[in-house]
mmCIF file of C-alpha atoms and ligand atoms in Angstrom:
data_model
loop_
_atom_site.group_PDB
_atom_site.id
_atom_site.type_symbol
_atom_site.label_atom_id
_atom_site.label_comp_id
_atom_site.label_asym_id
_atom_site.label_seq_id
_atom_site.Cartn_x
_atom_site.Cartn_y
_atom_site.Cartn_z
ATOM 1 C CA UNK A 678 44.903 -30.781 44.315
ATOM 2 C CA UNK A 679 42.467 -29.023 46.775
ATOM 3 C CA UNK A 680 44.749 -26.617 48.472
ATOM 4 C CA UNK A 681 42.250 -24.378 51.372
ATOM 5 C CA UNK A 682 41.676 -21.029 50.458
ATOM 6 C CA UNK A 683 44.112 -19.620 53.044
ATOM 7 C CA UNK A 684 45.622 -16.323 50.844
ATOM 8 C CA UNK A 685 41.807 -15.292 50.476
ATOM 9 C CA UNK A 686 41.321 -11.776 50.870
ATOM 10 C CA UNK A 687 39.572 -11.006 54.854
ATOM 11 C CA UNK A 688 35.375 -10.513 53.649
ATOM 12 C CA UNK A 689 33.244 -10.134 56.616
ATOM 13 C CA UNK A 690 31.088 -13.671 56.593
ATOM 14 C CA UNK A 691 27.540 -13.392 54.767
ATOM 15 C CA UNK A 692 25.015 -14.049 57.401
ATOM 16 C CA UNK A 693 21.130 -14.469 57.490
ATOM 17 C CA UNK A 694 20.477 -10.951 58.965
ATOM 18 C CA UNK A 695 22.938 -9.739 56.280
ATOM 19 C CA UNK A 696 20.545 -11.042 53.346
ATOM 20 C CA UNK A 697 17.953 -8.711 54.685
ATOM 21 C CA UNK A 698 19.998 -5.332 55.420
ATOM 22 C CA UNK A 699 21.182 -6.268 51.450
ATOM 23 C CA UNK A 700 17.569 -6.155 50.319
ATOM 24 C CA UNK A 701 16.781 -3.781 52.391
ATOM 25 C CA UNK A 702 19.331 -1.832 50.992
ATOM 26 C CA UNK A 703 18.500 -2.763 47.117
ATOM 27 C CA UNK A 704 22.014 -4.588 47.094
ATOM 28 C CA UNK A 705 21.940 -7.671 44.724
ATOM 29 C CA UNK A 706 22.317 -11.047 46.575
ATOM 30 C CA UNK A 707 24.755 -13.042 44.709
ATOM 31 C CA UNK A 708 24.185 -17.097 44.778
ATOM 32 C CA UNK A 709 25.780 -19.977 42.699
ATOM 33 C CA UNK A 710 26.055 -23.734 43.125
ATOM 34 C CA UNK A 711 28.761 -25.697 44.309
ATOM 35 C CA UNK A 712 28.996 -29.260 44.512
ATOM 36 C CA UNK A 713 32.761 -29.964 46.094
ATOM 37 C CA UNK A 714 35.542 -27.424 48.236
ATOM 38 C CA UNK A 715 37.598 -27.071 45.053
ATOM 39 C CA UNK A 716 34.722 -24.847 43.380
ATOM 40 C CA UNK A 717 33.275 -23.665 47.073
ATOM 41 C CA UNK A 718 36.647 -22.349 47.104
ATOM 42 C CA UNK A 719 36.359 -20.150 44.137
ATOM 43 C CA UNK A 720 33.166 -19.006 45.003
ATOM 44 C CA UNK A 721 34.380 -17.803 48.219
ATOM 45 C CA UNK A 722 37.275 -15.879 46.781
ATOM 46 C CA UNK A 723 35.324 -14.032 44.386
ATOM 47 C CA UNK A 724 32.881 -13.337 46.594
ATOM 48 C CA UNK A 725 29.839 -15.083 46.375
ATOM 49 C CA UNK A 726 27.337 -14.164 48.753
ATOM 50 C CA UNK A 727 25.706 -17.454 48.954
ATOM 51 C CA UNK A 728 26.979 -21.085 47.818
ATOM 52 C CA UNK A 729 23.907 -23.542 47.207
ATOM 53 C CA UNK A 730 24.945 -27.077 47.015
ATOM 54 C CA UNK A 731 21.786 -27.758 45.262
ATOM 55 C CA UNK A 732 19.977 -31.061 44.197
ATOM 56 C CA UNK A 733 20.801 -29.995 40.938
ATOM 57 C CA UNK A 734 24.243 -32.581 41.363
ATOM 58 C CA UNK A 735 22.163 -35.307 40.481
ATOM 59 C CA UNK A 736 21.759 -33.930 37.114
ATOM 60 C CA UNK A 737 24.980 -32.299 36.173
ATOM 61 C CA UNK A 738 27.627 -34.321 39.040
ATOM 62 C CA UNK A 739 25.901 -37.580 38.867
ATOM 63 C CA UNK A 740 24.410 -37.523 35.499
ATOM 64 C CA UNK A 741 20.907 -38.647 36.384
ATOM 65 C CA UNK A 742 17.797 -37.199 34.219
ATOM 66 C CA UNK A 743 16.250 -35.105 37.020
ATOM 67 C CA UNK A 744 16.974 -34.217 40.953
ATOM 68 C CA UNK A 745 15.044 -37.194 42.302
ATOM 69 C CA UNK A 746 17.205 -40.146 42.933
ATOM 70 C CA UNK A 747 19.746 -37.659 44.602
ATOM 71 C CA UNK A 748 19.324 -38.650 48.707
ATOM 72 C CA UNK A 749 19.909 -37.371 52.114
ATOM 73 C CA UNK A 750 23.417 -39.226 52.634
ATOM 74 C CA UNK A 751 24.427 -37.618 48.751
ATOM 75 C CA UNK A 752 23.280 -34.240 49.964
ATOM 76 C CA UNK A 753 25.016 -34.404 52.962
ATOM 77 C CA UNK A 754 28.078 -35.660 51.628
ATOM 78 C CA UNK A 755 28.237 -32.679 49.398
ATOM 79 C CA UNK A 756 27.860 -30.222 52.015
ATOM 80 C CA UNK A 757 30.153 -31.168 54.000
ATOM 81 C CA UNK A 758 32.828 -31.161 51.241
ATOM 82 C CA UNK A 759 31.352 -27.319 50.419
ATOM 83 C CA UNK A 760 31.650 -26.184 53.853
ATOM 84 C CA UNK A 761 35.425 -27.515 53.963
ATOM 85 C CA UNK A 762 36.122 -24.877 51.079
ATOM 86 C CA UNK A 763 34.297 -21.716 51.794
ATOM 87 C CA UNK A 764 35.045 -18.582 54.795
ATOM 88 C CA UNK A 765 32.796 -16.076 54.170
ATOM 89 C CA UNK A 766 30.345 -17.102 51.733
ATOM 90 C CA UNK A 767 26.897 -18.327 53.683
ATOM 91 C CA UNK A 768 25.979 -22.637 52.736
ATOM 92 C CA UNK A 769 22.343 -22.952 51.663
ATOM 93 C CA UNK A 770 21.960 -26.545 51.043
ATOM 94 C CA UNK A 771 19.087 -28.591 49.979
ATOM 95 C CA UNK A 772 16.547 -30.885 51.263
ATOM 96 C CA UNK A 773 16.387 -33.945 48.963
ATOM 97 C CA UNK A 774 12.773 -34.941 47.479
ATOM 98 C CA UNK A 775 10.589 -36.636 49.813
ATOM 99 C CA UNK A 776 12.825 -35.156 53.036
ATOM 100 C CA UNK A 777 8.864 -33.515 53.147
ATOM 101 C CA UNK A 778 7.474 -36.930 54.497
ATOM 102 C CA UNK A 779 6.837 -36.485 57.635
ATOM 103 C CA UNK A 780 7.970 -33.862 60.066
ATOM 104 C CA UNK A 781 10.087 -36.121 62.289
ATOM 105 C CA UNK A 782 12.196 -36.986 58.806
ATOM 106 C CA UNK A 783 12.649 -33.540 58.122
ATOM 107 C CA UNK A 784 13.818 -32.284 61.234
ATOM 108 C CA UNK A 785 16.183 -35.114 61.287
ATOM 109 C CA UNK A 786 17.295 -34.356 57.594
ATOM 110 C CA UNK A 787 17.686 -30.232 58.781
ATOM 111 C CA UNK A 788 19.944 -31.433 61.752
ATOM 112 C CA UNK A 789 22.269 -33.573 59.751
ATOM 113 C CA UNK A 790 22.770 -30.918 57.059
ATOM 114 C CA UNK A 791 23.446 -28.194 59.502
ATOM 115 C CA UNK A 792 24.836 -29.912 62.637
ATOM 116 C CA UNK A 793 26.801 -32.711 60.471
ATOM 117 C CA UNK A 794 27.639 -31.091 57.073
ATOM 118 C CA UNK A 795 27.774 -27.125 58.142
ATOM 119 C CA UNK A 796 25.006 -25.776 56.069
ATOM 120 C CA UNK A 797 23.706 -21.977 57.747
ATOM 121 C CA UNK A 798 20.476 -22.944 55.969
ATOM 122 C CA UNK A 799 18.213 -25.679 54.086
ATOM 123 C CA UNK A 800 16.313 -25.202 50.467
ATOM 124 C CA UNK A 801 12.629 -26.906 50.550
ATOM 125 C CA UNK A 802 10.678 -26.901 47.881
ATOM 126 C CA UNK A 803 6.165 -26.009 47.672
ATOM 127 C CA UNK A 804 4.401 -24.550 50.030
ATOM 128 C CA UNK A 805 1.706 -27.288 50.626
ATOM 129 C CA UNK A 806 0.282 -26.936 54.173
ATOM 130 C CA UNK A 807 2.826 -29.826 55.488
ATOM 131 C CA UNK A 808 5.702 -27.821 54.187
ATOM 132 C CA UNK A 809 4.575 -24.693 55.801
ATOM 133 C CA UNK A 810 4.383 -27.023 58.742
ATOM 134 C CA UNK A 811 8.494 -28.063 58.457
ATOM 135 C CA UNK A 812 9.749 -24.866 57.575
ATOM 136 C CA UNK A 813 7.970 -23.474 60.907
ATOM 137 C CA UNK A 814 9.232 -26.247 62.892
ATOM 138 C CA UNK A 815 12.600 -25.526 61.218
ATOM 139 C CA UNK A 816 12.764 -21.837 61.939
ATOM 140 C CA UNK A 817 11.542 -22.657 65.503
ATOM 141 C CA UNK A 818 14.586 -24.958 66.339
ATOM 142 C CA UNK A 819 17.073 -22.426 65.216
ATOM 143 C CA UNK A 820 17.255 -23.962 61.192
ATOM 144 C CA UNK A 821 16.917 -20.751 58.493
ATOM 145 C CA UNK A 822 14.332 -21.941 55.742
ATOM 146 C CA UNK A 823 14.651 -20.748 52.216
ATOM 147 C CA UNK A 824 11.929 -21.512 50.702
ATOM 148 C CA UNK A 825 11.809 -22.345 46.933
ATOM 149 C CA UNK A 826 9.041 -21.563 44.387
ATOM 150 C CA UNK A 827 7.715 -21.619 40.842
ATOM 151 C CA UNK A 828 9.279 -24.098 38.726
ATOM 152 C CA UNK A 829 10.083 -26.591 41.636
ATOM 153 C CA UNK A 830 12.533 -29.404 39.989
ATOM 154 C CA UNK A 831 11.361 -31.937 42.266
ATOM 155 C CA UNK A 832 7.646 -31.799 40.879
ATOM 156 C CA UNK A 833 8.743 -32.307 37.431
ATOM 157 C CA UNK A 834 6.481 -35.613 37.275
ATOM 158 C CA UNK A 835 2.966 -33.274 38.112
ATOM 159 C CA UNK A 836 4.530 -30.235 35.845
ATOM 160 C CA UNK A 837 4.883 -32.604 33.153
ATOM 161 C CA UNK A 838 8.422 -31.511 32.678
ATOM 162 C CA UNK A 839 10.421 -28.006 33.086
ATOM 163 C CA UNK A 840 7.818 -25.556 32.360
ATOM 164 C CA UNK A 841 7.652 -22.057 33.339
ATOM 165 C CA UNK A 842 4.822 -21.775 36.013
ATOM 166 C CA UNK A 843 2.396 -18.198 36.687
ATOM 167 C CA UNK A 844 1.937 -17.492 33.493
ATOM 168 C CA UNK A 845 -2.182 -17.641 33.853
ATOM 169 C CA UNK A 846 -3.586 -15.147 36.005
ATOM 170 C CA UNK A 847 -4.706 -17.633 38.621
ATOM 171 C CA UNK A 848 -1.408 -19.455 38.407
ATOM 172 C CA UNK A 849 0.187 -16.092 39.248
ATOM 173 C CA UNK A 850 -1.719 -14.878 42.206
ATOM 174 C CA UNK A 851 -1.042 -18.781 43.148
ATOM 175 C CA UNK A 852 2.508 -18.019 43.452
ATOM 176 C CA UNK A 853 1.850 -14.698 44.959
ATOM 177 C CA UNK A 854 -0.214 -16.311 47.514
ATOM 178 C CA UNK A 855 2.550 -19.111 48.053
ATOM 179 C CA UNK A 856 5.155 -16.507 48.643
ATOM 180 C CA UNK A 857 3.367 -15.177 51.302
ATOM 181 C CA UNK A 858 2.395 -18.603 53.376
ATOM 182 C CA UNK A 859 6.087 -19.295 53.020
ATOM 183 C CA UNK A 860 7.056 -15.910 54.706
ATOM 184 C CA UNK A 861 4.334 -16.268 56.806
ATOM 185 C CA UNK A 862 5.934 -20.011 57.932
ATOM 186 C CA UNK A 863 9.336 -18.203 58.724
ATOM 187 C CA UNK A 864 11.209 -18.465 55.659
ATOM 188 C CA UNK A 865 14.319 -16.247 55.695
ATOM 189 C CA UNK A 866 14.624 -16.053 52.119
ATOM 190 C CA UNK A 867 13.255 -17.683 48.804
ATOM 191 C CA UNK A 868 14.619 -19.152 45.529
ATOM 192 C CA UNK A 869 11.820 -18.285 42.398
ATOM 193 C CA UNK A 870 12.544 -19.911 39.424
ATOM 194 C CA UNK A 871 11.132 -20.493 36.314
ATOM 195 C CA UNK A 872 8.598 -17.300 36.222
ATOM 196 C CA UNK A 873 7.379 -14.797 34.535
ATOM 197 C CA UNK A 874 9.731 -11.046 34.372
ATOM 198 C CA UNK A 875 6.534 -9.482 35.413
ATOM 199 C CA UNK A 876 5.957 -11.954 38.446
ATOM 200 C CA UNK A 877 9.013 -12.052 39.848
ATOM 201 C CA UNK A 878 8.696 -7.885 40.664
ATOM 202 C CA UNK A 879 5.536 -8.474 41.704
ATOM 203 C CA UNK A 880 6.866 -11.113 44.300
ATOM 204 C CA UNK A 881 10.195 -9.651 44.882
ATOM 205 C CA UNK A 882 7.801 -6.088 45.712
ATOM 206 C CA UNK A 883 5.728 -7.957 48.420
ATOM 207 C CA UNK A 884 7.785 -9.697 50.158
ATOM 208 C CA UNK A 885 9.771 -8.763 53.044
ATOM 209 C CA UNK A 886 12.398 -11.472 52.649
ATOM 210 C CA UNK A 887 14.984 -11.422 49.980
ATOM 211 C CA UNK A 888 13.788 -13.051 46.730
ATOM 212 C CA UNK A 889 16.509 -14.877 44.483
ATOM 213 C CA UNK A 890 15.691 -15.026 41.243
ATOM 214 C CA UNK A 891 16.714 -17.736 38.220
ATOM 215 C CA UNK A 892 14.720 -17.327 35.270
ATOM 216 C CA UNK A 893 12.154 -14.599 37.118
ATOM 217 C CA UNK A 894 13.489 -11.565 35.571
ATOM 218 C CA UNK A 895 15.929 -8.769 36.647
ATOM 219 C CA UNK A 896 13.877 -7.335 39.430
ATOM 220 C CA UNK A 897 14.358 -10.237 41.975
ATOM 221 C CA UNK A 898 16.772 -8.893 44.910
ATOM 222 C CA UNK A 899 18.994 -11.468 43.557
ATOM 223 C CA UNK A 900 20.167 -14.273 40.996
ATOM 224 C CA UNK A 901 21.274 -18.326 41.426
ATOM 225 C CA UNK A 902 22.342 -20.366 38.642
ATOM 226 C CA UNK A 903 24.033 -23.876 38.479
ATOM 227 C CA UNK A 904 27.696 -23.323 38.479
ATOM 228 C CA UNK A 905 28.194 -25.660 35.972
ATOM 229 C CA UNK A 906 25.542 -23.355 33.177
ATOM 230 C CA UNK A 907 27.287 -20.472 33.824
ATOM 231 C CA UNK A 908 31.173 -22.403 32.947
ATOM 232 C CA UNK A 909 29.141 -23.434 29.334
ATOM 233 C CA UNK A 910 30.076 -27.044 30.545
ATOM 234 C CA UNK A 911 26.620 -28.393 30.869
ATOM 235 C CA UNK A 912 26.171 -30.862 28.337
ATOM 236 C CA UNK A 913 22.837 -29.936 26.055
ATOM 237 C CA UNK A 914 21.027 -26.974 25.259
ATOM 238 C CA UNK A 915 22.128 -24.035 27.697
ATOM 239 C CA UNK A 916 18.833 -23.113 29.430
ATOM 240 C CA UNK A 917 17.395 -19.557 28.191
ATOM 241 C CA UNK A 918 17.709 -17.950 31.272
ATOM 242 C CA UNK A 919 21.477 -18.800 31.950
ATOM 243 C CA UNK A 920 25.079 -17.382 30.677
ATOM 244 C CA UNK A 921 28.432 -18.578 30.030
ATOM 245 C CA UNK A 922 30.350 -16.440 31.497
ATOM 246 C CA UNK A 923 33.140 -18.541 30.769
ATOM 247 C CA UNK A 924 33.326 -17.708 26.911
ATOM 248 C CA UNK A 925 35.913 -15.743 26.477
ATOM 249 C CA UNK A 926 37.306 -15.482 29.678
ATOM 250 C CA UNK A 927 40.796 -17.076 30.524
ATOM 251 C CA UNK A 928 39.588 -18.781 33.956
ATOM 252 C CA UNK A 929 36.886 -20.295 36.370
ATOM 253 C CA UNK A 930 37.817 -17.479 38.818
ATOM 254 C CA UNK A 931 37.247 -14.823 35.962
ATOM 255 C CA UNK A 932 34.244 -15.891 34.840
ATOM 256 C CA UNK A 933 32.482 -16.343 38.532
ATOM 257 C CA UNK A 934 33.777 -12.719 39.268
ATOM 258 C CA UNK A 935 32.362 -11.646 36.211
ATOM 259 C CA UNK A 936 28.714 -13.506 36.875
ATOM 260 C CA UNK A 937 28.946 -11.780 40.756
ATOM 261 C CA UNK A 938 29.593 -8.108 39.077
ATOM 262 C CA UNK A 939 26.885 -8.580 36.829
ATOM 263 C CA UNK A 940 24.439 -9.081 39.551
ATOM 264 C CA UNK A 941 25.765 -6.747 41.387
ATOM 265 C CA UNK A 942 25.602 -3.624 38.615
ATOM 266 C CA UNK A 943 21.989 -5.641 37.509
ATOM 267 C CA UNK A 944 23.636 -6.577 33.340
ATOM 268 C CA UNK A 945 22.564 -9.615 34.648
ATOM 269 C CA UNK A 946 20.355 -10.829 33.777
ATOM 270 C CA UNK A 947 19.556 -9.268 30.850
ATOM 271 C CA UNK A 948 15.442 -9.148 29.049
ATOM 272 C CA UNK A 949 16.621 -11.956 27.350
ATOM 273 C CA UNK A 950 16.947 -14.487 29.657
ATOM 274 C CA UNK A 951 13.746 -13.786 30.996
ATOM 275 C CA UNK A 952 10.446 -15.402 30.302
ATOM 276 C CA UNK A 953 7.046 -13.596 29.042
HETATM 277 O O1 KIV B 2239 19.232 -27.560 42.692
HETATM 278 C C1 KIV B 2239 19.364 -26.489 42.549
HETATM 279 O O2 KIV B 2239 20.651 -26.260 42.094
HETATM 280 C C2 KIV B 2239 18.405 -25.600 42.724
HETATM 281 C C3 KIV B 2239 18.630 -24.055 41.921
HETATM 282 C C4 KIV B 2239 18.738 -24.595 40.417
HETATM 283 C C5 KIV B 2239 17.745 -23.041 42.963
HETATM 284 O O3 KIV B 2239 17.546 -25.186 43.604
#
């Protein structure tokens, strides 16, 4: 049974400005996905900085083949549950596929995810002109935005699969210029997924906002993983960029605490988790 996290030690709530301070001070940011109140409470108790309600829930919770079938109603439902499990951890949630169909829709989606469901920030994939306009419009209305570049899973059909991005010179330059563009549009943080380690380092150094990597090497300002991947319970082959933190440990709480400690010390990700 889910019990409210009343015994959790008091911790200063993580805020959007505090993430910027963490980058400035060189303190690594720990981010992990959660899809329900019980896992959210585990993250909060372990001192994870950011809980992400990823649309990866389509794959790891719903058993879909991609994130594309996830709807705004699904995101509102899961975000509300996660919000109820958190006290100090910052809550970021995904804009689902095609939430960017027009500006009114994206603003309505932001209002529901933040106002109704309780997120503090929304994540939106890509850097096309209409996405930059959406980032600007959301942040102008005091809805913080997490941009998402590199291997953006909602573009799976365009990419022809879940492929590492930015390997060739021109593609790397494109990722870098997109990162500068989302920052310019007002994004507060950036998730950078599935790019070579050297590009992860370049983007992190070029940006003033925190860059959270997943399969982007150890030089990013923080790391994010899908929680079921880092607990080793995702069906199929574990992604190269992930690690099973539950192996050899006695509980989910210990596994999350080990992940947080390894991100903060720089022990995770190791070279073997990165791409060339
Ligand atoms: O949906 C998700 O869980 C994500 C992370 C993989 C970054 O976008």
